[in-house]
Amino acid sequence: MSDIYRVACAAGFSGDRLGVAKPLVDSLLKSGGPACLIFESLAERTLALAQLERRQNDHLGYEPLLEEMVEPILLDCVQAGIPIVGNFGAANPFAAAAVIARLAKEKNLPKLKIAVVTGDDISGSEYQATINAHLTKSDKGLLERSQLVSANVYLGAKEIANAISSGAQVVVTGRVADPALTVGPLMAHFKRRWDDWNFLASATMAGHLLECGAQVTGGYFADPGYKEVPNLSQVGFPIIEFDAQGNICVTKPEGTGGVVNRLTVTEQLLYELHDPAAYLTPDVVADITQATIHDCGDNRVELIGVKGHPRPDSLKANICIDGGWLAEAEISYAGHHALERAQLAAKIIRDRIGKELTLRVDFIGSSSVFVSDAGEGPVIKPSQSFEDIRLRVAAAHQDRGLAIKVCREVTALYTCGPAGGGGVRTSLKPRLNTLVALIPRDEIKPSYSFYGAGK
Amino acid sequence: MKVKNHLAPLHYIAHARTGDKGSRSNISVIAYRKEDFLILQRELTEEKVKAHFEFRNPSAVKRYELPNLQALNFVIDDLLDGGVNLSLNLDSHGKSLSYWLLSMEIDIS
């Protein structure tokens, strides 16, 4: 492969393992060629939670771990000209840019060019009619009866690419399609047309392989005796080598744990994919029906033959609304007849509130309350005559007062339930509900600007 | 191997991963050996997969074939009781469901 561009991914979701970016950047520096580093830290729920946080405090609503993610590698990346691209802006990309600008200042770096991509947030009143026009009738009714928490369109890669071409050293986004974090830098580097569908589709599938972090390098893969993964506790995060023909090679930093092979890459290629002939993204419709995967070295796997079709006319939007309350409560029964006692406890809860709430009941167990803090003691095997059952009761309701009854009734089992119950834990959490709308592309106005420009 | 006649759990010949979008789940099933893809094709019909998950009330199952990758991709509608935001299940993403499919007994002859 000639003219290789490398993309490394140091996060697959908000809350992913910290400390993985340094080995990636060290590996990029060693390879020496053009490269970028991405962080994917936004899921369906994450953005809505960030929006709630922003409402409480104007300076928050971005990725909570942003500082810990970026701080260890900021200096190296800036000095080596490796752009950092992340959707860690979540609901407040300007606040995230401010944090990175402050980090740079603390490191005595000259003022950074930090691009902020906007246009994804359509929660403002000016978009209300647009959203309403593109919801199903039943979802429209749901939205009218609930509180809107967030509304975001999945943007494509163009603004990220333009920002990098204009010299951005860091690009902060809110909601963009996950592969766009990879497609943007690749389009900026290879300078392809935005209707080069095959190239865009390859770049998109490269982004898809990267977007879940270690899921392509042996994370979320191990099944002892069937699928072995060496040194999983030190699993390395992925690096993609991408060439001008759109060929993709997946690898990971030398000396890290995990494994890259045909199996890990196939699992990740098909992850969250529906029709393999039509993987819809804002930039292209990707088609992997003719694609092939093969091992091409130690922890190196090649994906070739991805095809592309013209991009869709509409963009997907996630609309998050208030979804009432989720109540969960648990209690343990262990030893002789534990399952029967737990079943009796569940019957008591059903008798008392089963008419008011739809209850879910789980009977969980292998080893818990009998073992010591060091984990020593009986581990339950199916043949044994005693058990270790944790009863879990869950329910959800719009009315907080009603939902909380689950917590109260399970707690009351301490003295009013079957014998030997212990270790009650309860939790009551606000719940979110997500609606999906397809918004015509021309009604969305994505753009980017440089943080602090003109000030 | 506990193989009765020619019946064996799917996990003897294949691995799998589940993804979710809302209440829709996709489960990829990948043969370890190229030649076993034909068994997957023959044994894992949409009807059988739907029946295997019947207790979760799926509304539809669509199967996609990827012979180059020796894989099948199943897209299963309404499997997740509303999905990550609405489900009362501990595994609200349905991440563990790949292992339920891998427990299915198939004819490996």
Coordinates of C-alpha atoms in Angstrom, one line a residue:
Chain A
M1 CA 0.0 0.0 0.0
S2 CA 1.3 3.5 -0.9
D3 CA 0.0 6.8 0.5
I4 CA -1.4 5.3 3.6
Y5 CA -3.4 7.4 6.1
R6 CA -3.9 6.0 9.6
V7 CA -6.9 6.5 11.8
A8 CA -6.7 5.4 15.4
C9 CA -9.7 5.2 17.7
A10 CA -9.3 5.8 21.5
A11 CA -12.9 5.5 22.7
G12 CA -15.9 3.4 21.6
F13 CA -18.5 4.9 24.0
S14 CA -18.8 7.4 26.8
G15 CA -17.2 5.8 29.8
D16 CA -14.8 3.6 27.8
R17 CA -11.4 2.6 29.3
L18 CA -9.0 5.5 29.8
G19 CA -5.3 5.4 29.1
V20 CA -5.7 3.7 25.7
A21 CA -4.9 6.8 23.6
K22 CA -1.2 6.9 24.5
P23 CA -0.2 3.6 23.0
L24 CA -2.2 4.5 19.9
V25 CA -0.4 7.9 19.5
D26 CA 3.0 6.3 20.2
S27 CA 2.2 3.8 17.4
L28 CA 1.2 6.6 15.0
L29 CA 4.3 8.5 15.8
K30 CA 6.4 5.4 15.1
S31 CA 4.7 4.8 11.8
G32 CA 5.5 8.4 10.9
G33 CA 2.9 8.9 8.1
P34 CA -0.1 11.2 8.1
A35 CA -2.7 10.2 10.7
C36 CA -5.5 11.3 13.0
L37 CA -6.9 10.2 16.4
I38 CA -10.6 9.9 17.0
F39 CA -12.8 9.5 20.1
E40 CA -16.3 8.1 19.7
S41 CA -18.2 8.8 22.9
L42 CA -21.8 9.3 22.1
A43 CA -24.7 6.8 22.3
E44 CA -28.5 7.3 21.9
R45 CA -28.9 7.9 25.6
T46 CA -25.7 9.7 26.3
L47 CA -26.7 12.8 24.3
A48 CA -30.0 13.2 26.1
L49 CA -28.4 12.9 29.5
A50 CA -25.8 15.5 28.4
Q51 CA -28.7 17.8 27.4
L52 CA -30.2 17.4 30.8
E53 CA -26.8 18.3 32.4
R54 CA -26.5 21.3 30.2
R55 CA -29.9 22.6 31.4
Q56 CA -28.6 22.4 34.9
N57 CA -25.3 24.1 34.1
D58 CA -24.5 26.1 31.0
H59 CA -20.8 25.0 31.2
L60 CA -21.6 21.3 31.2
G61 CA -23.2 18.8 28.8
Y62 CA -20.1 17.6 27.1
E63 CA -18.3 14.3 27.6
P64 CA -17.6 14.0 31.4
L65 CA -14.2 12.3 30.8
L66 CA -13.0 14.7 28.1
E67 CA -10.1 16.1 30.1
E68 CA -8.8 12.6 31.1
M69 CA -9.2 11.4 27.5
V70 CA -7.4 14.3 25.8
E71 CA -4.8 15.5 28.3
P72 CA -2.3 12.7 28.0
I73 CA -1.9 12.9 24.2
L74 CA -2.7 16.6 23.4
L75 CA 0.9 17.7 23.3
D76 CA 2.1 14.8 21.1
C77 CA -0.8 15.1 18.7
V78 CA -0.4 18.9 18.2
Q79 CA 3.4 18.7 17.8
A80 CA 3.2 15.8 15.3
G81 CA 0.3 17.4 13.3
I82 CA -2.1 14.6 14.2
P83 CA -5.7 16.0 14.3
I84 CA -7.9 14.9 17.1
V85 CA -11.6 14.4 16.2
G86 CA -14.3 13.6 18.7
N87 CA -18.0 13.7 19.2
F88 CA -17.2 14.5 22.8
G89 CA -18.9 17.8 22.4
A90 CA -22.2 16.0 23.0
A91 CA -24.9 18.6 23.9
N92 CA -22.4 21.5 24.4
P93 CA -19.5 21.4 21.9
F94 CA -18.4 25.0 22.6
A95 CA -17.9 24.1 26.3
A96 CA -15.8 21.1 25.3
A97 CA -13.7 23.3 23.0
A98 CA -13.2 25.7 26.0
V99 CA -11.8 22.8 28.0
I100 CA -9.4 21.7 25.3
A101 CA -8.3 25.4 24.8
R102 CA -7.6 25.6 28.6
L103 CA -5.6 22.3 28.5
A104 CA -3.5 23.6 25.7
K105 CA -2.8 26.8 27.6
E106 CA -1.8 24.9 30.7
K107 CA 0.7 23.0 28.5
N108 CA 2.1 26.3 27.1
L109 CA 1.0 25.4 23.6
P110 CA 0.3 28.2 21.1
K111 CA -3.4 28.9 20.6
L112 CA -4.9 25.9 19.0
K113 CA -7.2 25.8 16.0
I114 CA -10.2 24.0 17.5
A115 CA -13.1 23.6 15.1
V116 CA -16.6 23.2 16.5
V117 CA -19.2 21.5 14.3
T118 CA -22.8 22.7 14.8
G119 CA -26.2 22.2 13.2
D120 CA -27.1 18.9 14.7
D121 CA -29.2 20.3 17.6
I122 CA -32.8 20.8 16.5
S123 CA -34.3 21.0 19.9
G124 CA -35.1 24.8 19.5
S125 CA -38.7 26.0 18.8
E126 CA -37.8 27.0 15.2
Y127 CA -37.5 23.2 14.4
Q128 CA -40.7 22.1 16.1
A129 CA -42.8 22.2 12.9
T130 CA -40.1 20.3 11.0
I131 CA -40.0 17.6 13.6
N132 CA -43.8 17.3 13.9
A133 CA -44.0 16.9 10.1
H134 CA -41.8 13.9 10.0
L135 CA -43.0 11.9 13.0
T136 CA -45.5 9.1 12.8
K137 CA -49.0 10.0 14.1
S138 CA -48.5 8.0 17.3
D139 CA -45.0 9.4 18.0
K140 CA -46.4 12.9 17.4
G141 CA -49.0 12.2 20.1
L142 CA -46.3 10.9 22.5
L143 CA -44.2 14.1 21.9
E144 CA -47.2 16.3 22.6
R145 CA -47.9 14.6 25.9
S146 CA -44.2 14.6 27.0
Q147 CA -41.4 17.0 27.8
L148 CA -38.8 17.2 24.9
V149 CA -35.3 16.5 26.3
S150 CA -33.2 16.6 23.1
A151 CA -33.5 16.5 19.4
N152 CA -30.4 15.9 17.2
V153 CA -29.8 15.1 13.6
Y154 CA -27.0 12.7 12.6
L155 CA -24.7 14.9 10.6
G156 CA -22.2 13.6 7.9
A157 CA -18.5 14.1 7.5
K158 CA -18.3 17.2 5.3
E159 CA -17.9 19.8 8.1
I160 CA -15.2 17.7 9.8
A161 CA -13.3 17.3 6.5
N162 CA -13.6 21.1 5.7
A163 CA -12.4 22.0 9.2
I164 CA -9.3 19.7 8.9
S165 CA -8.6 21.1 5.4
S166 CA -8.7 24.6 7.0
G167 CA -6.1 23.6 9.5
A168 CA -8.1 22.4 12.5
Q169 CA -5.9 20.6 15.0
V170 CA -8.9 19.5 17.0
V171 CA -12.5 19.0 15.8
V172 CA -15.3 18.9 18.3
T173 CA -18.7 17.7 17.3
G174 CA -22.0 16.9 18.8
R175 CA -24.2 14.3 17.0
V176 CA -22.6 13.1 13.8
A177 CA -22.9 9.6 12.3
D178 CA -20.2 7.6 14.1
P179 CA -18.3 6.7 10.9
A180 CA -18.2 10.4 10.0
L181 CA -15.4 10.8 12.6
T182 CA -13.3 8.7 10.3
V183 CA -14.7 9.7 6.9
G184 CA -14.0 13.4 7.6
P185 CA -10.2 13.0 8.0
L186 CA -9.9 10.5 5.1
M187 CA -11.8 12.9 2.8
A188 CA -9.6 15.8 3.9
H189 CA -6.4 13.8 3.2
F190 CA -7.3 12.1 -0.1
K191 CA -9.3 15.1 -1.4
R192 CA -12.0 13.0 -3.1
R193 CA -15.3 14.3 -4.5
W194 CA -18.4 13.9 -2.3
D195 CA -20.0 11.7 -5.0
D196 CA -17.1 9.2 -5.1
W197 CA -19.5 6.7 -3.6
N198 CA -17.1 3.7 -3.5
F199 CA -14.4 5.7 -1.7
L200 CA -16.9 7.1 0.7
A201 CA -18.3 3.7 1.4
S202 CA -14.9 2.2 2.1
A203 CA -14.1 5.1 4.4
T204 CA -17.5 4.6 6.1
M205 CA -16.9 0.9 6.8
A206 CA -13.4 1.8 8.1
G207 CA -15.2 4.2 10.5
H208 CA -17.7 1.5 11.4
L209 CA -14.9 -0.9 12.3
L210 CA -13.3 1.7 14.5
E211 CA -16.3 3.2 16.1
C212 CA -16.7 0.7 18.9
G213 CA -13.0 0.8 20.0
A214 CA -11.8 -2.5 21.2
Q215 CA -14.7 -4.5 19.8
V216 CA -12.6 -5.1 16.6
T217 CA -9.4 -5.9 18.5
G218 CA -10.6 -8.7 20.7
G219 CA -12.8 -6.8 23.1
Y220 CA -16.3 -8.2 23.5
F221 CA -15.2 -11.4 21.7
A222 CA -13.6 -13.9 24.2
D223 CA -15.3 -17.2 24.9
P224 CA -12.8 -19.4 26.7
G225 CA -12.3 -22.7 24.9
Y226 CA -13.8 -21.4 21.7
K227 CA -12.5 -17.9 21.0
E228 CA -9.3 -17.1 22.9
V229 CA -8.0 -13.6 23.4
P230 CA -4.5 -13.0 24.8
N231 CA -4.0 -10.4 27.5
L232 CA -7.6 -9.1 27.3
S233 CA -7.0 -6.9 30.4
Q234 CA -4.6 -4.8 28.3
V235 CA -6.5 -4.9 25.1
G236 CA -5.2 -2.5 22.5
F237 CA -7.5 -0.2 20.6
P238 CA -7.7 -0.2 16.9
I239 CA -5.7 1.5 14.1
I240 CA -6.9 1.5 10.5
E241 CA -4.5 1.9 7.6
F242 CA -6.4 3.3 4.6
D243 CA -5.0 3.7 1.1
A244 CA -6.0 5.7 -2.0
Q245 CA -7.9 2.7 -3.5
G246 CA -10.0 2.4 -0.4
N247 CA -8.4 -0.7 1.0
I248 CA -8.6 -1.1 4.7
C249 CA -6.2 -2.8 7.0
V250 CA -7.1 -3.2 10.7
T251 CA -4.4 -3.5 13.3
K252 CA -3.5 -2.4 16.9
P253 CA -0.4 -1.1 18.7
E254 CA 2.5 -3.5 19.2
G255 CA 2.8 -4.9 22.7
T256 CA -0.9 -4.4 23.6
G257 CA -3.3 -7.2 24.4
G258 CA -6.2 -8.5 22.3
V259 CA -6.3 -9.9 18.9
V260 CA -7.1 -8.8 15.3
N261 CA -8.2 -11.7 13.1
R262 CA -10.8 -12.6 10.5
L263 CA -13.3 -13.5 13.2
T264 CA -13.0 -10.2 15.2
V265 CA -13.3 -8.1 12.1
T266 CA -16.3 -10.0 10.7
E267 CA -18.2 -9.7 14.0
Q268 CA -17.6 -6.0 14.1
L269 CA -18.3 -5.4 10.4
L270 CA -21.8 -6.9 10.9
Y271 CA -22.4 -5.2 14.3
E272 CA -25.6 -3.1 14.3
L273 CA -25.9 -3.6 10.6
H274 CA -29.2 -4.5 8.9
D275 CA -29.3 -4.9 5.2
P276 CA -25.6 -5.5 4.1
A277 CA -26.4 -4.1 0.7
A278 CA -27.6 -0.8 2.1
Y279 CA -25.9 0.5 5.3
L280 CA -27.4 4.0 5.5
T281 CA -25.3 6.9 6.6
P282 CA -25.5 10.7 5.9
D283 CA -22.6 10.5 3.4
V284 CA -23.2 7.3 1.4
V285 CA -25.2 4.1 1.3
A286 CA -22.5 1.4 1.8
D287 CA -22.7 -2.1 0.4
I288 CA -20.6 -4.9 1.8
T289 CA -22.2 -7.8 -0.1
Q290 CA -19.1 -8.2 -2.3
A291 CA -16.6 -7.4 0.5
T292 CA -13.9 -9.9 1.6
I293 CA -11.9 -10.2 4.7
H294 CA -8.5 -11.9 5.1
D295 CA -5.7 -12.2 7.5
C296 CA -2.6 -10.5 6.1
G297 CA -0.1 -10.7 9.0
D298 CA 0.3 -10.8 12.7
N299 CA -2.8 -9.0 14.1
R300 CA -3.4 -7.5 10.6
V301 CA -6.6 -8.0 8.7
E302 CA -7.6 -6.5 5.4
L303 CA -11.2 -5.6 4.3
I304 CA -11.6 -4.9 0.6
G305 CA -14.4 -4.7 -2.0
V306 CA -16.8 -2.3 -0.2
K307 CA -19.1 -0.6 -2.7
G308 CA -21.1 2.6 -2.4
H309 CA -24.4 4.1 -3.6
P310 CA -25.6 7.7 -3.6
R311 CA -26.4 9.1 -0.1
P312 CA -30.0 9.2 1.2
D313 CA -32.0 12.4 0.8
S314 CA -33.0 12.6 4.4
L315 CA -31.1 12.6 7.7
K316 CA -32.0 10.5 10.8
A317 CA -32.9 12.5 13.9
N318 CA -33.2 11.1 17.4
I319 CA -35.8 12.9 19.5
C320 CA -35.6 12.2 23.2
I321 CA -38.5 12.7 25.5
D322 CA -39.2 12.3 29.2
G323 CA -40.2 8.7 29.8
G324 CA -41.4 8.6 33.4
W325 CA -39.6 6.7 36.1
L326 CA -37.9 3.3 36.3
A327 CA -37.9 1.6 39.7
E328 CA -35.8 -1.4 40.5
A329 CA -35.4 -3.3 43.7
E330 CA -33.5 -6.5 44.7
I331 CA -33.3 -8.8 47.7
S332 CA -31.3 -12.1 48.2
Y333 CA -32.4 -15.5 49.4
A334 CA -29.8 -18.2 49.7
G335 CA -29.5 -21.8 51.0
H336 CA -32.3 -24.4 51.4
H337 CA -35.4 -23.6 49.3
A338 CA -34.1 -20.2 48.3
L339 CA -35.9 -20.2 44.9
E340 CA -39.2 -21.1 46.6
R341 CA -38.7 -18.3 49.2
A342 CA -37.8 -15.8 46.4
Q343 CA -40.9 -16.9 44.5
L344 CA -43.1 -16.3 47.5
A345 CA -41.5 -12.9 47.9
A346 CA -42.4 -12.1 44.3
K347 CA -46.0 -13.3 44.8
I348 CA -46.3 -10.9 47.8
I349 CA -45.1 -8.0 45.7
R350 CA -47.5 -9.0 42.9
D351 CA -50.4 -9.3 45.3
R352 CA -49.7 -5.8 46.7
I353 CA -48.9 -3.8 43.6
G354 CA -49.3 -6.1 40.6
K355 CA -52.6 -4.5 39.7
E356 CA -51.3 -0.9 39.7
L357 CA -48.0 -1.6 37.9
T358 CA -46.7 -4.0 35.2
L359 CA -43.9 -5.8 37.1
R360 CA -41.0 -7.7 35.7
V361 CA -39.5 -10.3 38.1
D362 CA -36.1 -12.0 37.7
F363 CA -34.6 -14.8 39.8
I364 CA -30.8 -14.4 39.5
G365 CA -28.1 -16.6 41.0
S366 CA -24.8 -18.5 41.2
S367 CA -22.8 -17.2 44.1
S368 CA -23.2 -14.1 46.3
V369 CA -24.3 -13.7 49.9
F370 CA -22.7 -16.8 51.3
V371 CA -19.2 -16.1 50.0
S372 CA -16.7 -13.8 51.9
D373 CA -15.5 -10.5 50.6
A374 CA -12.5 -12.4 49.3
G375 CA -14.9 -14.5 47.2
E376 CA -14.3 -17.6 49.3
G377 CA -17.2 -20.0 50.0
P378 CA -19.8 -22.0 48.2
V379 CA -20.3 -21.5 44.5
I380 CA -23.7 -23.0 43.5
K381 CA -23.8 -25.8 41.0
P382 CA -27.2 -26.9 39.5
S383 CA -26.9 -30.4 41.2
Q384 CA -26.7 -29.0 44.7
S385 CA -29.6 -28.8 47.1
F386 CA -29.1 -25.2 48.0
E387 CA -29.3 -22.1 45.9
D388 CA -28.3 -18.5 45.8
I389 CA -31.2 -16.4 44.4
R390 CA -31.4 -12.7 43.9
L391 CA -34.9 -11.5 43.4
R392 CA -35.1 -8.4 41.2
V393 CA -38.4 -6.5 40.6
A394 CA -38.6 -3.7 38.1
A395 CA -41.4 -1.5 36.9
A396 CA -41.8 1.8 35.1
H397 CA -44.5 4.5 35.3
Q398 CA -45.0 8.1 34.4
D399 CA -46.1 8.8 38.0
R400 CA -43.1 8.8 40.3
G401 CA -45.3 8.1 43.4
L402 CA -46.5 5.0 41.8
A403 CA -43.2 3.7 40.6
I404 CA -41.5 4.2 43.9
K405 CA -43.9 1.6 45.4
V406 CA -41.7 -1.1 44.0
C407 CA -38.8 0.1 46.1
R408 CA -41.0 0.4 49.2
E409 CA -42.6 -3.0 48.9
V410 CA -39.4 -4.8 48.3
T411 CA -37.8 -3.1 51.3
A412 CA -40.8 -4.1 53.4
L413 CA -39.9 -7.8 52.7
Y414 CA -37.2 -7.4 55.3
T415 CA -39.7 -7.9 58.1
C416 CA -43.0 -8.8 56.2
G417 CA -41.7 -11.3 53.7
P418 CA -40.3 -14.9 53.6
A419 CA -37.5 -16.0 55.9
G420 CA -33.9 -15.1 55.5
G421 CA -34.1 -12.3 52.9
G422 CA -31.2 -9.9 52.9
G423 CA -29.3 -7.2 51.1
V424 CA -32.1 -5.0 49.8
R425 CA -31.0 -2.4 47.2
T426 CA -33.4 -0.1 45.5
S427 CA -33.1 2.5 42.8
L428 CA -35.5 5.0 41.2
K429 CA -34.3 6.7 38.0
P430 CA -35.9 9.1 35.5
R431 CA -36.3 7.4 32.1
L432 CA -36.0 8.7 28.6
N433 CA -37.8 7.6 25.5
T434 CA -36.5 8.0 22.0
L435 CA -38.4 8.8 18.8
V436 CA -36.9 8.7 15.3
A437 CA -37.7 11.1 12.5
L438 CA -36.2 11.3 9.0
I439 CA -35.7 15.0 8.2
P440 CA -35.1 16.2 4.6
R441 CA -31.4 17.2 4.2
D442 CA -32.1 20.7 3.0
E443 CA -33.9 21.6 6.2
I444 CA -30.7 21.1 8.2
K445 CA -27.9 23.6 8.2
P446 CA -24.6 22.0 9.4
S447 CA -21.6 24.3 9.7
Y448 CA -18.4 24.7 11.7
S449 CA -16.4 27.6 13.2
F450 CA -13.1 28.0 15.0
Y451 CA -13.4 28.4 18.8
G452 CA -12.4 31.8 19.9
A453 CA -12.0 33.2 16.4
G454 CA -12.6 36.9 16.1
K455 CA -12.4 37.4 19.9
Chain B
M1 CA -18.9 -33.1 22.3
K2 CA -22.4 -34.0 23.4
V3 CA -23.7 -34.7 20.0
K4 CA -26.9 -36.7 19.8
N5 CA -27.5 -38.2 16.4
H6 CA -26.4 -35.2 14.3
L7 CA -27.8 -32.6 16.6
A8 CA -25.5 -30.1 18.2
P9 CA -25.7 -26.6 19.6
L10 CA -25.1 -23.9 17.0
H11 CA -22.0 -22.7 19.0
Y12 CA -20.1 -25.8 18.0
I13 CA -19.7 -24.4 14.5
A14 CA -20.4 -20.7 14.7
H15 CA -19.9 -17.5 16.6
A16 CA -22.2 -14.5 16.8
R17 CA -22.6 -10.9 17.9
T18 CA -25.7 -8.9 18.6
G19 CA -26.4 -5.2 17.9
D20 CA -29.4 -3.1 18.6
K21 CA -31.2 -0.1 17.1
G22 CA -34.3 0.8 19.1
S23 CA -36.4 -2.3 19.6
R24 CA -34.8 -4.0 16.6
S25 CA -32.0 -6.5 17.1
N26 CA -29.5 -7.8 14.6
I27 CA -27.6 -11.0 15.3
S28 CA -24.7 -12.0 13.0
V29 CA -23.9 -15.7 12.9
I30 CA -20.5 -16.6 11.4
A31 CA -19.3 -20.1 10.6
Y32 CA -15.8 -20.9 12.0
R33 CA -15.1 -23.0 8.9
K34 CA -16.0 -22.0 5.4
E35 CA -17.6 -25.4 4.7
D36 CA -20.0 -25.0 7.6
F37 CA -21.6 -21.9 6.1
L38 CA -23.8 -24.3 4.0
I39 CA -25.1 -25.9 7.3
L40 CA -26.0 -22.4 8.6
Q41 CA -27.7 -21.6 5.3
R42 CA -29.7 -24.9 5.5
E43 CA -30.5 -24.9 9.2
L44 CA -31.0 -21.3 10.3
T45 CA -34.1 -20.3 8.4
E46 CA -36.1 -17.2 9.2
E47 CA -38.9 -19.4 10.5
K48 CA -36.7 -21.4 12.9
V49 CA -35.0 -18.3 14.3
K50 CA -38.4 -16.7 14.8
A51 CA -39.6 -19.8 16.6
H52 CA -36.5 -19.9 18.8
F53 CA -37.2 -16.3 20.0
E54 CA -41.0 -16.7 20.1
F55 CA -41.1 -16.1 23.9
R56 CA -39.9 -12.5 23.2
N57 CA -42.6 -11.9 20.7
P58 CA -40.6 -10.8 17.6
S59 CA -42.8 -9.3 14.9
A60 CA -40.6 -10.3 12.0
V61 CA -37.3 -11.9 11.1
K62 CA -35.3 -11.1 8.0
R63 CA -32.2 -13.1 7.0
Y64 CA -29.4 -11.7 4.9
E65 CA -26.7 -13.9 3.5
L66 CA -23.0 -13.0 3.2
P67 CA -21.3 -16.0 1.6
N68 CA -18.0 -14.1 1.1
L69 CA -17.8 -13.7 4.9
Q70 CA -19.4 -17.1 5.6
A71 CA -22.0 -15.3 7.7
L72 CA -25.7 -14.8 8.1
N73 CA -27.2 -11.6 9.5
F74 CA -30.6 -11.8 11.2
V75 CA -32.6 -8.6 11.7
I76 CA -35.3 -9.3 14.3
D77 CA -38.1 -6.7 14.8
D78 CA -39.6 -5.8 18.2
L79 CA -37.4 -8.3 20.1
L80 CA -36.3 -5.8 22.8
D81 CA -39.5 -4.7 24.5
G82 CA -39.0 -1.1 23.3
G83 CA -35.2 -1.2 23.5
V84 CA -32.6 0.3 25.7
N85 CA -34.8 3.2 26.9
L86 CA -38.0 1.3 27.7
S87 CA -37.2 -2.3 28.4
L88 CA -37.4 -3.5 32.0
N89 CA -34.9 -6.3 31.2
L90 CA -31.5 -6.1 32.9
D91 CA -29.9 -6.5 29.5
S92 CA -32.0 -3.7 27.8
H93 CA -29.7 -3.8 24.7
G94 CA -30.4 -7.5 24.2
K95 CA -26.6 -8.0 24.0
S96 CA -26.8 -11.5 25.5
L97 CA -29.3 -12.7 22.9
S98 CA -26.5 -13.9 20.5
Y99 CA -25.8 -16.6 23.1
W100 CA -29.5 -17.7 23.1
L101 CA -29.3 -18.2 19.3
L102 CA -26.0 -20.0 19.7
S103 CA -27.7 -22.5 22.1
M104 CA -30.1 -23.6 19.3
E105 CA -29.8 -27.2 18.4
I106 CA -29.2 -27.8 14.7
D107 CA -28.4 -30.8 12.5
I108 CA -24.7 -30.6 11.7
S109 CA -24.6 -33.6 9.4

